[in-house]
Amino acid sequence: MVSKSEFESDFSSKRALANTVVVLSHTSHPGNIGAAARAMKTMGLTELRLVNPDVFPSDIATARASGADDLLEAAKTFPSLADAVADCVYVVGSSARGREFLGETMNVRSACATAVQQTAHGKAAIVFGCEMSGMTNAEVLLCQTLAYIPTNDDFSSLNLGAAVQVFAYELRMAAGLTEGYDATSLQPATQAEIENMYAHLETALVACDFYDPQRPRRLFARLRRLFGRTRLEREEVDIFRGICTAIVHHGRLPR
Amino acid sequence: MVSKSEFESDFSSKRALANTVVVLSHTSHPGNIGAAARAMKTMGLTELRLVNPDVFPSDIATARASGADDLLEAAKTFPSLADAVADCVYVVGSSARGREFLGETMNVRSACATAVQQTAHGKAAIVFGCEMSGMTNAEVLLCQTLAYIPTNDDFSSLNLGAAVQVFAYELRMAAGLTEGYDATSLQPATQAEIENMYAHLETALVACDFYDPQRPRRLFARLRRLFGRTRLEREEVDIFRGICTAIVHHGRLPR
């Protein structure tokens, strides 16, 4: 059964993604529009807005979307960025350069956390300018926050699709959707089971003349250090005890 | 002057990136090798290793690398994943599925944090399998950790270059290189300057008959709430005081 708080947290995660729009302004290459749609869909974003794209719709965009064509089909086109973000309560511009912007700047992680908070009140927009020159100065002035992806000073140019992927990923993480598959889950061993294993191990290592309790030389401290890090599972304890039994038995066979 | 701790932190960030290698195993499309090289270089990673690529070197890879050809030229090719990671102290496999893996699994953020810790002791590897089927089961067994990028359950397939971009970004963040450009930095106003502004504002709003101190109706509580959030700068305080002076003066002109 899902608890109330889990339900609420699931609801607010979904609302955060549903209320975040990606705006691509003056995109030159239709392939990048497709790559952006694919990146968005992998992270659960659904609403793509386009400002004056050079070529759209386009088969190249559809091919690069690799199955995210529903986002392309639903994408609305606007004559200006002001129109595209008119209904949004928070507008973040993705920019590789700080420019003459006097406003707030922060990295993509902080900006996505802020955007997710603002989606409680309405739509948030993440804006990406054209591939070569980014947003125009007039577009930058429409943004409340400029956000950067930290990069190598000597090579800072991410592909547009890659930049959208990083923002979309950070939005999903900020919305609390940080989980994926789990490891095959086995039962952890109890402390008593582990202590019994150490006792059995001592018997076996004495039996095979590897260990002399009169001259311990920190062997068990080292073994405890190793096993302590591993968070032993019951099945693993059983394997080791089986090996210990075999060692003890082996020493009793006629040579 | 750079303090000792800043120097050490800068050194350990650089070591973390220099000691992390990206391994692409059995990549089908040379364009994806180029996209991976570009993604790595934007984040300051330098060492690309290839296991049995279908086509390499390739002009398509070089074109998609968009200036990261130095990484392609330096890329070493290996006959098997075991060879490619033989010198590494930590191996993370990027996998979209949990599979029959009994080992440790975590999301990309946690895996990159762990990898950065391990780079203090030697090289860490992030492994990506082939585009269509991912790593083979034999390759998965070579990994100490399987890491996932959290995705939309219904559409979980990131492009290989996009997946490398997210891992490379998280490695850079985990290495502590979270900064980019700063906003144009202006001098914050002091508390006294701000209180003087409120006093001046009261005079001006009384002068223009907007505000009656006998019937305050929470106006200044609201204005303090607004300005309190903005962390006012001295230049902004000066602008408001200029407006207040103009309002007071305006009321004194003959109508």
Coordinates of C-alpha atoms in Angstrom, one line a residue:
Chain A
M1 CA 0.0 0.0 0.0
V2 CA 1.2 3.4 -0.9
S3 CA 1.4 5.8 2.1
K4 CA -0.1 9.3 1.9
S5 CA 3.3 11.0 1.8
E6 CA 4.6 8.6 -1.0
F7 CA 1.5 9.5 -2.9
E8 CA 2.0 13.2 -2.5
S9 CA 5.7 12.9 -3.4
D10 CA 4.8 11.0 -6.5
F11 CA 2.2 13.6 -7.4
S12 CA 4.6 16.5 -6.9
S13 CA 7.3 14.7 -9.0
K14 CA 4.9 14.3 -11.8
R15 CA 3.6 17.8 -11.5
A16 CA 7.2 19.1 -11.6
L17 CA 7.9 17.4 -14.9
A18 CA 4.5 18.2 -16.4
N19 CA 4.9 21.8 -15.6
T20 CA 8.4 22.2 -17.0
V21 CA 8.6 23.2 -20.7
V22 CA 11.7 23.2 -22.9
V23 CA 12.0 26.1 -25.3
L24 CA 14.3 25.9 -28.3
S25 CA 14.8 29.3 -29.9
H26 CA 16.0 29.8 -33.5
T27 CA 17.3 26.2 -33.8
S28 CA 19.3 25.8 -37.1
H29 CA 19.5 22.0 -37.3
P30 CA 16.3 19.9 -37.2
G31 CA 18.4 17.0 -36.0
N32 CA 19.0 18.9 -32.8
I33 CA 15.3 19.4 -32.3
G34 CA 14.8 15.6 -32.6
A35 CA 17.7 14.9 -30.2
A36 CA 16.2 17.4 -27.7
A37 CA 12.8 15.7 -27.9
R38 CA 14.5 12.3 -27.3
A39 CA 16.5 13.7 -24.3
M40 CA 13.3 15.2 -22.8
K41 CA 11.2 12.1 -23.2
T42 CA 13.9 9.8 -21.5
M43 CA 13.6 12.0 -18.5
G44 CA 9.7 12.3 -18.5
L45 CA 9.4 15.8 -19.9
T46 CA 6.6 16.3 -22.4
E47 CA 6.2 19.9 -23.5
L48 CA 8.5 21.2 -26.2
R49 CA 8.1 24.7 -27.6
L50 CA 9.9 26.1 -30.6
V51 CA 10.6 29.8 -31.4
N52 CA 11.2 30.3 -35.2
P53 CA 13.0 27.1 -36.0
D54 CA 14.8 27.2 -39.3
V55 CA 13.4 23.8 -40.5
F56 CA 10.4 22.2 -38.8
P57 CA 8.7 19.8 -39.1
S58 CA 11.4 17.6 -40.7
D59 CA 12.2 14.0 -41.3
I60 CA 15.6 14.5 -39.8
A61 CA 14.1 15.7 -36.6
T62 CA 11.8 12.7 -36.5
A63 CA 14.6 10.3 -37.2
R64 CA 16.8 11.7 -34.4
A65 CA 13.9 11.7 -32.0
S66 CA 14.0 7.8 -32.1
G67 CA 10.5 7.3 -30.9
A68 CA 9.9 10.7 -29.2
D69 CA 7.8 11.8 -32.2
D70 CA 4.8 12.4 -30.0
L71 CA 6.7 15.3 -28.4
L72 CA 7.5 16.7 -31.9
E73 CA 3.9 16.4 -33.0
A74 CA 2.7 18.2 -29.9
A75 CA 5.4 20.9 -30.1
K76 CA 4.0 24.4 -30.5
T77 CA 5.8 27.1 -32.6
F78 CA 5.9 30.7 -31.5
P79 CA 7.1 33.9 -33.3
S80 CA 9.1 35.1 -30.3
L81 CA 10.6 34.0 -27.0
A82 CA 8.3 36.5 -25.2
D83 CA 5.3 34.7 -26.6
A84 CA 6.7 31.2 -25.9
V85 CA 7.2 32.0 -22.1
A86 CA 4.3 34.3 -21.6
D87 CA 2.4 31.8 -19.4
C88 CA 5.5 30.7 -17.3
V89 CA 6.2 31.8 -13.7
Y90 CA 9.9 31.1 -13.9
V91 CA 12.2 31.3 -16.9
V92 CA 15.8 29.9 -16.9
G93 CA 18.1 30.6 -19.8
S94 CA 20.8 28.0 -20.6
S95 CA 23.9 30.0 -21.4
A96 CA 27.5 29.0 -21.8
R97 CA 28.6 32.6 -21.2
G98 CA 27.7 35.1 -18.5
R99 CA 27.4 38.0 -20.9
E100 CA 26.2 41.4 -19.7
F101 CA 23.5 39.8 -17.6
L102 CA 23.0 41.6 -14.3
G103 CA 20.7 39.0 -13.0
E104 CA 21.0 35.8 -11.0
T105 CA 23.3 33.1 -12.4
M106 CA 23.7 29.5 -11.1
N107 CA 24.7 26.1 -12.2
V108 CA 22.3 23.7 -13.9
R109 CA 21.8 21.7 -10.7
S110 CA 20.7 24.7 -8.6
A111 CA 18.6 26.2 -11.5
C112 CA 16.7 22.9 -11.9
A113 CA 16.1 22.7 -8.1
T114 CA 14.7 26.2 -8.2
A115 CA 12.6 25.4 -11.3
V116 CA 11.1 22.4 -9.6
Q117 CA 10.1 24.5 -6.6
Q118 CA 8.4 27.1 -8.9
T119 CA 6.4 24.4 -10.7
A120 CA 4.2 24.3 -7.6
H121 CA 2.9 27.7 -8.7
G122 CA 2.8 27.3 -12.5
K123 CA 5.0 26.5 -15.5
A124 CA 8.7 26.8 -15.6
A125 CA 10.7 27.2 -18.8
I126 CA 14.2 26.2 -19.7
V127 CA 15.3 28.2 -22.8
F128 CA 18.1 27.2 -25.2
G129 CA 19.3 29.7 -27.9
C130 CA 20.5 28.9 -31.3
E131 CA 23.4 26.4 -31.8
M132 CA 26.0 28.9 -32.9
S133 CA 25.4 32.1 -30.9
G134 CA 23.1 31.1 -28.1
M135 CA 20.3 33.4 -27.0
T136 CA 20.2 37.0 -28.2
N137 CA 20.7 39.8 -25.7
A138 CA 17.0 40.6 -25.9
E139 CA 16.2 36.9 -25.1
V140 CA 18.5 36.9 -22.2
L141 CA 16.7 39.9 -20.6
L142 CA 13.5 37.7 -20.5
C143 CA 15.2 35.2 -18.2
Q144 CA 15.0 35.4 -14.4
T145 CA 18.0 33.2 -14.1
L146 CA 20.9 32.3 -16.4
A147 CA 22.2 28.7 -15.8
Y148 CA 25.4 27.1 -16.9
I149 CA 26.6 23.6 -17.2
P150 CA 30.1 23.6 -15.7
T151 CA 32.6 22.8 -18.4
N152 CA 36.3 22.6 -19.4
D153 CA 37.5 26.2 -19.9
D154 CA 39.3 25.2 -23.1
F155 CA 36.4 23.3 -24.7
S156 CA 33.0 24.3 -23.4
S157 CA 30.7 23.7 -26.3
L158 CA 28.1 21.0 -25.7
N159 CA 26.0 19.8 -28.5
L160 CA 22.5 21.2 -28.1
G161 CA 20.9 17.8 -27.6
A162 CA 23.6 17.0 -25.0
A163 CA 22.8 20.2 -23.1
V164 CA 19.1 19.5 -23.1
Q165 CA 19.9 16.0 -21.8
V166 CA 21.9 17.4 -18.8
F167 CA 19.1 19.9 -17.9
A168 CA 16.4 17.2 -18.3
Y169 CA 18.4 14.8 -16.2
E170 CA 18.8 17.4 -13.5
L171 CA 15.1 18.2 -13.6
R172 CA 14.2 14.6 -13.0
M173 CA 16.7 14.3 -10.2
A174 CA 15.4 17.6 -8.6
A175 CA 11.9 16.2 -8.9
G176 CA 13.0 13.3 -6.7
L177 CA 13.0 10.7 -9.4
T178 CA 16.4 9.4 -8.6
E179 CA 15.8 5.7 -8.7
G180 CA 16.3 3.0 -11.3
Y181 CA 16.6 -0.8 -11.0
D182 CA 17.6 -2.5 -7.7
A183 CA 20.2 -5.1 -7.4
T184 CA 18.8 -8.6 -6.9
S185 CA 17.8 -8.4 -3.3
L186 CA 19.1 -11.0 -0.9
Q187 CA 18.7 -11.2 2.8
P188 CA 21.4 -9.5 4.9
A189 CA 23.0 -11.7 7.5
T190 CA 22.5 -10.9 11.2
Q191 CA 25.3 -10.0 13.4
A192 CA 25.0 -13.4 15.2
E193 CA 25.3 -15.3 11.9
I194 CA 28.4 -13.3 11.0
E195 CA 30.0 -14.0 14.4
N196 CA 29.3 -17.7 14.0
M197 CA 31.0 -17.5 10.6
Y198 CA 34.1 -15.9 12.1
A199 CA 34.2 -18.7 14.8
H200 CA 33.9 -21.3 12.1
L201 CA 36.5 -19.6 10.0
E202 CA 38.9 -19.7 13.0
T203 CA 38.4 -23.4 13.4
A204 CA 39.0 -24.0 9.7
L205 CA 42.1 -21.9 9.6
V206 CA 43.5 -23.5 12.7
A207 CA 42.7 -26.9 11.2
C208 CA 44.7 -26.2 8.0
D209 CA 47.6 -24.7 9.9
F210 CA 47.2 -21.2 8.5
Y211 CA 46.3 -19.6 11.8
D212 CA 47.8 -19.9 15.2
P213 CA 45.6 -18.2 17.9
Q214 CA 48.8 -17.8 20.1
R215 CA 50.3 -15.6 17.4
P216 CA 47.3 -13.9 15.8
R217 CA 49.2 -11.1 13.9
R218 CA 46.0 -9.2 13.4
L219 CA 44.6 -11.7 10.8
F220 CA 41.0 -11.5 12.1
A221 CA 41.1 -7.7 12.4
R222 CA 42.0 -7.7 8.7
L223 CA 39.3 -10.2 7.8
R224 CA 36.7 -8.3 9.9
R225 CA 37.8 -5.1 8.0
L226 CA 37.2 -6.8 4.7
F227 CA 33.9 -8.5 5.5
G228 CA 32.7 -5.4 7.5
R229 CA 32.7 -3.3 4.3
T230 CA 30.7 -5.9 2.3
R231 CA 27.5 -6.0 4.2
L232 CA 27.4 -9.8 4.1
E233 CA 24.3 -11.6 2.9
R234 CA 23.0 -14.8 4.5
E235 CA 23.7 -16.8 1.4
E236 CA 27.3 -15.6 1.4
V237 CA 27.7 -16.5 5.1
D238 CA 26.4 -20.0 4.1
I239 CA 28.9 -20.3 1.3
F240 CA 31.8 -19.4 3.6
R241 CA 30.6 -21.9 6.3
G242 CA 30.4 -24.6 3.6
I243 CA 34.0 -23.8 2.7
C244 CA 35.0 -24.0 6.3
T245 CA 33.3 -27.3 6.8
A246 CA 35.1 -28.6 3.7
I247 CA 38.5 -27.4 5.0
V248 CA 38.0 -29.1 8.4
H249 CA 36.8 -32.3 6.7
H250 CA 39.7 -32.3 4.2
G251 CA 42.2 -32.3 7.1
R252 CA 40.6 -35.4 8.5
L253 CA 41.0 -37.5 5.4
P254 CA 43.9 -39.9 5.3
R255 CA 46.8 -38.3 3.4
Chain B
M1 CA 47.0 34.1 -3.5
V2 CA 45.7 30.6 -3.6
S3 CA 45.5 29.0 -0.2
K4 CA 46.9 25.6 0.5
S5 CA 43.5 24.0 0.7
E6 CA 42.4 25.5 -2.5
F7 CA 45.5 24.3 -4.2
E8 CA 44.9 20.8 -2.8
S9 CA 41.3 20.8 -3.9
D10 CA 42.2 22.0 -7.4
F11 CA 44.8 19.2 -7.5
S12 CA 42.4 16.5 -6.4
S13 CA 39.8 17.7 -8.9
K14 CA 42.3 17.4 -11.7
R15 CA 43.5 14.1 -10.5
A16 CA 39.9 12.8 -10.4
L17 CA 39.3 13.7 -14.0
A18 CA 42.8 12.6 -15.2
N19 CA 42.3 9.2 -13.5
T20 CA 38.9 8.4 -14.9
V21 CA 38.7 6.6 -18.2
V22 CA 35.7 6.1 -20.4
V23 CA 35.5 2.7 -22.1
L24 CA 33.2 2.1 -25.1
S25 CA 32.8 -1.6 -25.9
H26 CA 31.7 -2.9 -29.3
T27 CA 30.3 0.5 -30.5
S28 CA 28.5 0.1 -33.8
H29 CA 28.3 3.7 -35.0
P30 CA 31.5 5.7 -35.3
G31 CA 29.4 8.9 -34.9
N32 CA 28.7 7.9 -31.3
I33 CA 32.4 7.5 -30.6
G34 CA 32.9 11.1 -31.8
A35 CA 29.9 12.3 -29.7
A36 CA 31.4 10.5 -26.6
A37 CA 34.8 12.2 -27.2
R38 CA 33.1 15.6 -27.4
A39 CA 31.0 15.0 -24.3
M40 CA 34.1 13.9 -22.4
K41 CA 36.2 16.8 -23.4
T42 CA 33.6 19.4 -22.4
M43 CA 33.8 18.0 -18.9
G44 CA 37.6 17.8 -18.8
L45 CA 37.9 14.0 -19.2
T46 CA 40.8 13.0 -21.5
E47 CA 41.2 9.2 -21.7
L48 CA 39.0 7.2 -24.1
R49 CA 39.4 3.5 -24.5
L50 CA 37.7 1.4 -27.2
V51 CA 37.0 -2.4 -27.1
N52 CA 36.6 -3.8 -30.6
P53 CA 34.8 -0.9 -32.3
D54 CA 33.0 -1.7 -35.5
V55 CA 34.5 1.2 -37.4
F56 CA 37.4 3.2 -36.1
P57 CA 39.1 5.5 -36.9
S58 CA 36.5 7.2 -39.0
D59 CA 35.8 10.6 -40.6
I60 CA 32.3 10.4 -39.1
A61 CA 33.7 10.1 -35.6
T62 CA 36.0 13.0 -36.2
A63 CA 33.2 15.2 -37.5
R64 CA 30.9 14.5 -34.5
A65 CA 33.8 15.1 -32.1
S66 CA 33.7 18.8 -33.2
G67 CA 37.2 19.6 -32.0
A68 CA 37.7 16.7 -29.6
D69 CA 39.9 14.9 -32.2
D70 CA 42.8 14.9 -29.8
L71 CA 40.9 12.4 -27.6
L72 CA 40.1 10.2 -30.7
E73 CA 43.8 10.3 -31.7
A74 CA 44.9 9.3 -28.3
A75 CA 42.2 6.6 -27.9
K76 CA 43.6 3.1 -27.4
T77 CA 41.9 0.0 -28.8
F78 CA 41.7 -3.3 -26.8
P79 CA 40.6 -6.8 -27.8
S80 CA 38.4 -7.3 -24.7
L81 CA 36.9 -5.3 -21.8
A82 CA 39.1 -7.3 -19.4
D83 CA 42.2 -5.9 -21.1
A84 CA 40.8 -2.4 -21.3
V85 CA 40.2 -2.2 -17.5
A86 CA 43.1 -4.3 -16.3
D87 CA 44.9 -1.4 -14.7
C88 CA 41.8 0.1 -13.1
V89 CA 41.0 0.0 -9.4
Y90 CA 37.3 0.6 -9.8
V91 CA 35.0 -0.3 -12.7
V92 CA 31.5 1.0 -13.1
G93 CA 29.3 -0.3 -15.9
S94 CA 26.6 1.9 -17.3
S95 CA 23.5 -0.2 -17.7
A96 CA 19.9 0.7 -18.4
R97 CA 18.8 -2.7 -17.0
G98 CA 19.5 -4.4 -13.7
R99 CA 19.9 -7.9 -15.3
E100 CA 21.0 -10.9 -13.3
F101 CA 23.7 -8.8 -11.7
L102 CA 24.1 -9.7 -8.0
G103 CA 26.5 -6.8 -7.3
E104 CA 26.1 -3.3 -6.2
T105 CA 23.8 -1.0 -8.2
M106 CA 23.4 2.8 -7.8
N107 CA 22.4 5.8 -9.8
V108 CA 24.9 7.8 -11.9
R109 CA 25.3 10.5 -9.2
S110 CA 26.3 8.0 -6.5
A111 CA 28.5 6.0 -8.8
C112 CA 30.4 9.0 -10.0
A113 CA 30.9 10.1 -6.4
T114 CA 32.4 6.7 -5.6
A115 CA 34.5 6.7 -8.7
V116 CA 36.0 10.1 -7.8
Q117 CA 36.9 8.8 -4.3
Q118 CA 38.6 5.7 -5.9
T119 CA 40.7 7.9 -8.2
A120 CA 42.8 8.8 -5.2
H121 CA 44.1 5.2 -5.4
G122 CA 44.3 4.7 -9.2
K123 CA 42.3 4.7 -12.3
A124 CA 38.5 4.4 -12.4
A125 CA 36.6 3.2 -15.5
I126 CA 33.1 4.0 -16.7
V127 CA 32.1 1.3 -19.2
F128 CA 29.4 1.6 -21.9
G129 CA 28.3 -1.4 -23.9
C130 CA 27.1 -1.5 -27.5
E131 CA 24.3 0.7 -28.6
M132 CA 21.6 -1.9 -29.2
S133 CA 22.2 -4.5 -26.5
G134 CA 24.5 -2.9 -23.9
M135 CA 27.2 -4.9 -22.2
T136 CA 27.3 -8.6 -22.5
N137 CA 26.8 -10.7 -19.4
A138 CA 30.5 -11.5 -19.3
E139 CA 31.3 -7.8 -19.4
V140 CA 28.8 -7.0 -16.6
L141 CA 30.7 -9.6 -14.4
L142 CA 33.8 -7.4 -14.7
C143 CA 32.1 -4.4 -13.1
Q144 CA 32.2 -3.7 -9.4
T145 CA 29.1 -1.5 -9.7
L146 CA 26.3 -1.2 -12.2
A147 CA 25.0 2.4 -12.5
Y148 CA 21.8 3.7 -14.1
I149 CA 20.6 7.1 -15.2
P150 CA 17.1 7.4 -13.8
T151 CA 14.7 7.4 -16.8
N152 CA 11.1 7.4 -17.9
D153 CA 9.8 3.8 -17.5
D154 CA 8.1 4.0 -20.9
F155 CA 11.1 5.5 -22.8
S156 CA 14.4 4.8 -21.3
S157 CA 16.8 4.7 -24.2
L158 CA 19.4 7.5 -24.1
N159 CA 21.6 8.0 -27.1
L160 CA 25.1 6.7 -26.3
G161 CA 26.6 10.2 -26.6
A162 CA 23.9 11.6 -24.3
A163 CA 24.6 8.9 -21.7
V164 CA 28.3 9.6 -21.8
Q165 CA 27.5 13.3 -21.4
V166 CA 25.5 12.7 -18.2
F167 CA 28.2 10.5 -16.7
A168 CA 30.9 13.0 -17.6
Y169 CA 28.9 15.9 -16.2
E170 CA 28.4 14.0 -12.9
L171 CA 32.1 13.1 -12.7
R172 CA 33.0 16.8 -13.1
M173 CA 30.4 17.8 -10.4
A174 CA 31.6 15.0 -8.1
A175 CA 35.2 16.3 -8.6
G176 CA 34.0 19.6 -7.2
L177 CA 34.2 21.5 -10.4
T178 CA 30.6 22.9 -10.1
E179 CA 31.3 26.5 -11.0
G180 CA 30.9 28.5 -14.2
Y181 CA 30.6 32.2 -14.8
D182 CA 29.5 34.7 -12.1
A183 CA 26.9 37.3 -12.5
T184 CA 28.3 40.8 -12.9
S185 CA 29.2 41.5 -9.3
L186 CA 27.9 44.6 -7.6
Q187 CA 28.2 45.8 -4.1
P188 CA 25.4 44.7 -1.8
A189 CA 23.8 47.5 0.2
T190 CA 24.2 47.6 4.0
Q191 CA 21.3 47.3 6.3
A192 CA 21.6 51.1 7.2
E193 CA 21.4 52.0 3.5
I194 CA 18.3 49.9 3.1
E195 CA 16.6 51.3 6.2
N196 CA 17.3 54.8 4.9
M197 CA 15.7 53.8 1.6
Y198 CA 12.6 52.6 3.4
A199 CA 12.4 56.0 5.3
H200 CA 12.8 57.9 2.0
L201 CA 10.2 55.7 0.3
E202 CA 7.8 56.5 3.1
T203 CA 8.3 60.2 2.7
A204 CA 7.7 59.9 -1.1
L205 CA 4.6 57.7 -0.8
V206 CA 3.2 60.1 1.8
A207 CA 4.0 63.0 -0.5
C208 CA 2.1 61.5 -3.5
D209 CA -0.8 60.5 -1.3
F210 CA -0.4 56.8 -1.8
Y211 CA 0.4 56.0 1.8
D212 CA -1.1 57.2 5.1
P213 CA 1.0 56.2 8.1
Q214 CA -2.3 56.4 10.2
R215 CA -3.8 53.6 8.1
P216 CA -0.7 51.6 7.1
R217 CA -2.5 48.4 5.9
R218 CA 0.7 46.3 5.9
L219 CA 2.1 48.1 2.9
F220 CA 5.6 48.3 4.3
A221 CA 5.5 44.8 5.5
R222 CA 4.8 43.7 1.9
L223 CA 7.5 46.0 0.5
R224 CA 10.0 44.7 3.0
R225 CA 9.0 41.1 2.0
L226 CA 9.7 41.9 -1.6
F227 CA 13.0 43.7 -1.1
G228 CA 14.1 41.3 1.5
R229 CA 14.1 38.5 -1.0
T230 CA 16.2 40.4 -3.5
R231 CA 19.4 41.1 -1.6
L232 CA 19.5 44.7 -2.7
E233 CA 22.6 46.1 -4.2
R234 CA 23.9 49.6 -3.4
E235 CA 23.3 50.8 -7.0
E236 CA 19.6 49.6 -6.7
V237 CA 19.1 51.5 -3.5
D238 CA 20.5 54.6 -5.2
I239 CA 18.0 54.2 -8.1
F240 CA 15.1 53.9 -5.7
R241 CA 16.2 57.0 -3.7
G242 CA 16.5 58.9 -6.9
I243 CA 12.9 57.9 -7.8
C244 CA 11.8 59.0 -4.3
T245 CA 13.5 62.4 -4.6
A246 CA 11.8 62.8 -8.0
I247 CA 8.4 62.0 -6.5
V248 CA 8.8 64.4 -3.6
H249 CA 10.0 67.1 -6.0
H250 CA 7.2 66.5 -8.5
G251 CA 4.6 67.2 -5.8
R252 CA 6.2 70.6 -5.1
L253 CA 5.9 71.8 -8.8
P254 CA 3.0 74.1 -9.6
R255 CA 0.2 72.1 -11.2

